[in-house]
PDB file of C-alpha atoms in Angstrom:
ATOM      1  CA  MET A   1     102.985   0.279  72.948  1.00 43.00           C
ATOM      2  CA  THR A   2     103.166  -2.795  70.773  1.00 45.00           C
ATOM      3  CA  ASP A   3     106.044  -4.697  69.257  1.00 45.00           C
ATOM      4  CA  GLU A   4     106.284  -5.907  65.654  1.00 52.00           C
ATOM      5  CA  ALA A   5     104.079  -8.910  66.419  1.00 48.00           C
ATOM      6  CA  GLY A   6     101.416  -6.583  67.790  1.00 44.00           C
ATOM      7  CA  GLU A   7     101.863  -7.716  71.383  1.00 45.00           C
ATOM      8  CA  GLU A   8     101.789  -5.300  74.295  1.00 51.00           C
ATOM      9  CA  THR A   9     105.284  -4.244  75.400  1.00 49.00           C
ATOM     10  CA  ARG A  10     104.531  -1.942  78.319  1.00 50.00           C
ATOM     11  CA  ALA A  11     106.662  -2.180  81.406  1.00 56.00           C
ATOM     12  CA  PRO A  12     105.037  -3.724  84.499  1.00 51.00           C
ATOM     13  CA  GLY A  13     104.841  -0.284  86.158  1.00 57.00           C
ATOM     14  CA  ASP A  14     102.883   0.998  83.180  1.00 78.00           C
ATOM     15  CA  ARG A  15     100.274  -1.723  83.751  1.00 87.00           C
ATOM     16  CA  ASN A  16      99.969  -0.633  87.365  1.00 87.00           C
ATOM     17  CA  VAL A  17      99.405   2.991  86.322  1.00 92.00           C
ATOM     18  CA  ALA A  18      96.732   1.805  83.906  1.00 94.00           C
ATOM     19  CA  ASP A  19      95.117  -0.228  86.707  1.00 94.00           C
ATOM     20  CA  TYR A  20      94.446   2.748  88.957  1.00 95.00           C
ATOM     21  CA  LYS A  21      93.361   4.880  86.013  1.00 96.00           C
ATOM     22  CA  VAL A  22      90.763   2.255  85.095  1.00 96.00           C
ATOM     23  CA  ILE A  23      89.425   2.375  88.658  1.00 96.00           C
ATOM     24  CA  LEU A  24      89.213   6.180  88.594  1.00 96.00           C
ATOM     25  CA  ARG A  25      87.583   6.174  85.157  1.00 96.00           C
ATOM     26  CA  ARG A  26      84.951   3.683  86.352  1.00 96.00           C
ATOM     27  CA  VAL A  27      84.252   5.862  89.400  1.00 96.00           C
ATOM     28  CA  LEU A  28      83.854   9.001  87.287  1.00 95.00           C
ATOM     29  CA  ASP A  29      81.627   7.193  84.790  1.00 95.00           C
ATOM     30  CA  ASN A  30      79.227   6.448  87.662  1.00 95.00           C
ATOM     31  CA  ARG A  31      79.122  10.015  88.988  1.00 94.00           C
ATOM     32  CA  PRO A  32      77.021  12.971  87.788  1.00 93.00           C
ATOM     33  CA  SER A  33      78.124  14.513  84.496  1.00 89.00           C
ATOM     34  CA  GLY A  34      79.665  17.628  86.055  1.00 94.00           C
ATOM     35  CA  THR A  35      82.081  15.691  88.247  1.00 95.00           C
ATOM     36  CA  ARG A  36      84.960  15.772  85.736  1.00 95.00           C
ATOM     37  CA  LEU A  37      84.702  19.541  85.431  1.00 96.00           C
ATOM     38  CA  LYS A  38      84.418  19.904  89.213  1.00 97.00           C
ATOM     39  CA  LEU A  39      87.511  17.718  89.626  1.00 97.00           C
ATOM     40  CA  ALA A  40      89.455  19.777  87.089  1.00 97.00           C
ATOM     41  CA  ALA A  41      88.559  22.975  88.960  1.00 97.00           C
ATOM     42  CA  ALA A  42      89.510  21.470  92.336  1.00 97.00           C
ATOM     43  CA  LEU A  43      92.872  20.379  90.930  1.00 97.00           C
ATOM     44  CA  GLY A  44      93.434  23.758  89.270  1.00 97.00           C
ATOM     45  CA  LYS A  45      93.808  22.032  85.909  1.00 96.00           C
ATOM     46  CA  ASN A  46      92.053  21.900  82.551  1.00 94.00           C
ATOM     47  CA  ARG A  47      89.462  19.220  81.837  1.00 92.00           C
ATOM     48  CA  SER A  48      91.966  17.657  79.422  1.00 93.00           C
ATOM     49  CA  PHE A  49      94.204  16.861  82.416  1.00 94.00           C
ATOM     50  CA  VAL A  50      91.351  14.862  83.948  1.00 94.00           C
ATOM     51  CA  THR A  51      91.034  13.010  80.646  1.00 93.00           C
ATOM     52  CA  GLN A  52      94.756  12.185  80.724  1.00 93.00           C
ATOM     53  CA  ILE A  53      94.732  10.953  84.316  1.00 94.00           C
ATOM     54  CA  THR A  54      91.696   8.737  83.688  1.00 94.00           C
ATOM     55  CA  ASN A  55      92.779   7.250  80.363  1.00 94.00           C
ATOM     56  CA  PRO A  56      94.901   4.092  80.742  1.00 93.00           C
ATOM     57  CA  ALA A  57      96.414   4.689  77.299  1.00 93.00           C
ATOM     58  CA  TYR A  58      98.235   7.753  78.651  1.00 91.00           C
ATOM     59  CA  LEU A  59     101.174   7.037  80.945  1.00 86.00           C
ATOM     60  CA  VAL A  60     100.759  10.375  82.743  1.00 87.00           C
ATOM     61  CA  PRO A  61     100.772   9.429  86.435  1.00 91.00           C
ATOM     62  CA  ILE A  62      98.465  11.038  88.947  1.00 93.00           C
ATOM     63  CA  PRO A  63     100.575  13.221  91.253  1.00 93.00           C
ATOM     64  CA  ALA A  64     100.381  12.066  94.883  1.00 92.00           C
ATOM     65  CA  LYS A  65      99.301  15.548  95.979  1.00 93.00           C
ATOM     66  CA  HIS A  66      96.109  15.149  93.899  1.00 95.00           C
ATOM     67  CA  VAL A  67      94.967  11.840  95.394  1.00 95.00           C
ATOM     68  CA  ALA A  68      93.243  13.340  98.457  1.00 95.00           C
ATOM     69  CA  ILE A  69      91.471  15.923  96.265  1.00 96.00           C
ATOM     70  CA  ILE A  70      90.303  13.180  93.904  1.00 97.00           C
ATOM     71  CA  PHE A  71      88.916  11.195  96.843  1.00 96.00           C
ATOM     72  CA  ASP A  72      87.140  14.271  98.190  1.00 96.00           C
ATOM     73  CA  VAL A  73      85.569  15.385  94.902  1.00 96.00           C
ATOM     74  CA  CYS A  74      84.718  11.944  93.498  1.00 96.00           C
ATOM     75  CA  HIS A  75      83.414  10.415  96.751  1.00 94.00           C
ATOM     76  CA  LEU A  76      85.034   7.009  96.295  1.00 95.00           C
ATOM     77  CA  SER A  77      83.470   4.213  98.326  1.00 94.00           C
ATOM     78  CA  GLY A  78      85.632   2.332 100.795  1.00 94.00           C
ATOM     79  CA  ALA A  79      86.132  -0.527  98.328  1.00 96.00           C
ATOM     80  CA  GLU A  80      86.951   1.862  95.463  1.00 96.00           C
ATOM     81  CA  ARG A  81      89.378   3.791  97.649  1.00 95.00           C
ATOM     82  CA  THR A  82      91.130   0.615  98.791  1.00 95.00           C
ATOM     83  CA  ALA A  83      91.422  -0.747  95.242  1.00 95.00           C
ATOM     84  CA  PHE A  84      92.733   2.597  93.992  1.00 95.00           C
ATOM     85  CA  LEU A  85      95.313   2.913  96.783  1.00 94.00           C
ATOM     86  CA  GLU A  86      96.524  -0.654  96.283  1.00 93.00           C
ATOM     87  CA  ALA A  87      96.989  -0.088  92.535  1.00 93.00           C
ATOM     88  CA  TYR A  88      98.580   3.333  93.147  1.00 93.00           C
ATOM     89  CA  GLY A  89     100.955   1.786  95.684  1.00 92.00           C
ATOM     90  CA  ARG A  90     102.022  -0.881  93.174  1.00 91.00           C
ATOM     91  CA  ALA A  91     102.618   1.752  90.491  1.00 91.00           C
ATOM     92  CA  HIS A  92     104.399   4.236  92.756  1.00 90.00           C
ATOM     93  CA  PRO A  93     105.854   2.459  95.816  1.00 88.00           C
ATOM     94  CA  GLY A  94     106.419   4.799  98.725  1.00 84.00           C
ATOM     95  CA  ARG A  95     104.901   7.859  97.060  1.00 81.00           C
ATOM     96  CA  LEU A  96     102.011   8.134  99.524  1.00 79.00           C
ATOM     97  CA  VAL A  97     104.193   7.348 102.541  1.00 67.00           C
ATOM     98  CA  GLY A  98     105.146  10.103 104.932  1.00 54.00           C
ATOM     99  CA  PRO A  99     103.479  13.106 106.488  1.00 47.00           C
ATOM    100  CA  ARG A 100     101.297  13.867 103.472  1.00 46.00           C
ATOM    101  CA  ARG A 101      99.653  10.438 103.492  1.00 46.00           C
ATOM    102  CA  GLY A 102      97.480  11.316 106.454  1.00 46.00           C
ATOM    103  CA  VAL A 103      95.987  14.335 104.710  1.00 44.00           C
ATOM    104  CA  GLY A 104      92.592  13.016 103.661  1.00 47.00           C
ATOM    105  CA  ILE A 105      93.918   9.638 102.561  1.00 56.00           C
ATOM    106  CA  GLU A 106      92.915   6.614 104.574  1.00 50.00           C
ATOM    107  CA  VAL A 107      93.147   2.984 103.572  1.00 46.00           C
TER     108      VAL A 107
END
């Protein structure tokens, strides 16, 4: 979003969502071409959903239940995983806390 002067007017949380989407987009750009389709199938979603969750212009957040699947399918390195989880934690404090956090998600 921009104001009348053309300056960005997104809320701070929106910037955090964009941050982890940029990380995921970079990861997918460096994976084989079929990875986006494989991710969509693993999530039980259309490929357009993968486009939305990897495009920082869209404010659609990545549901916490999908994070472990994304890590599994996309094979994030330790550094990529850490950066993603830090950005995700800033955007959605407490969302990965609790019993589900241990399911395939390690910092």
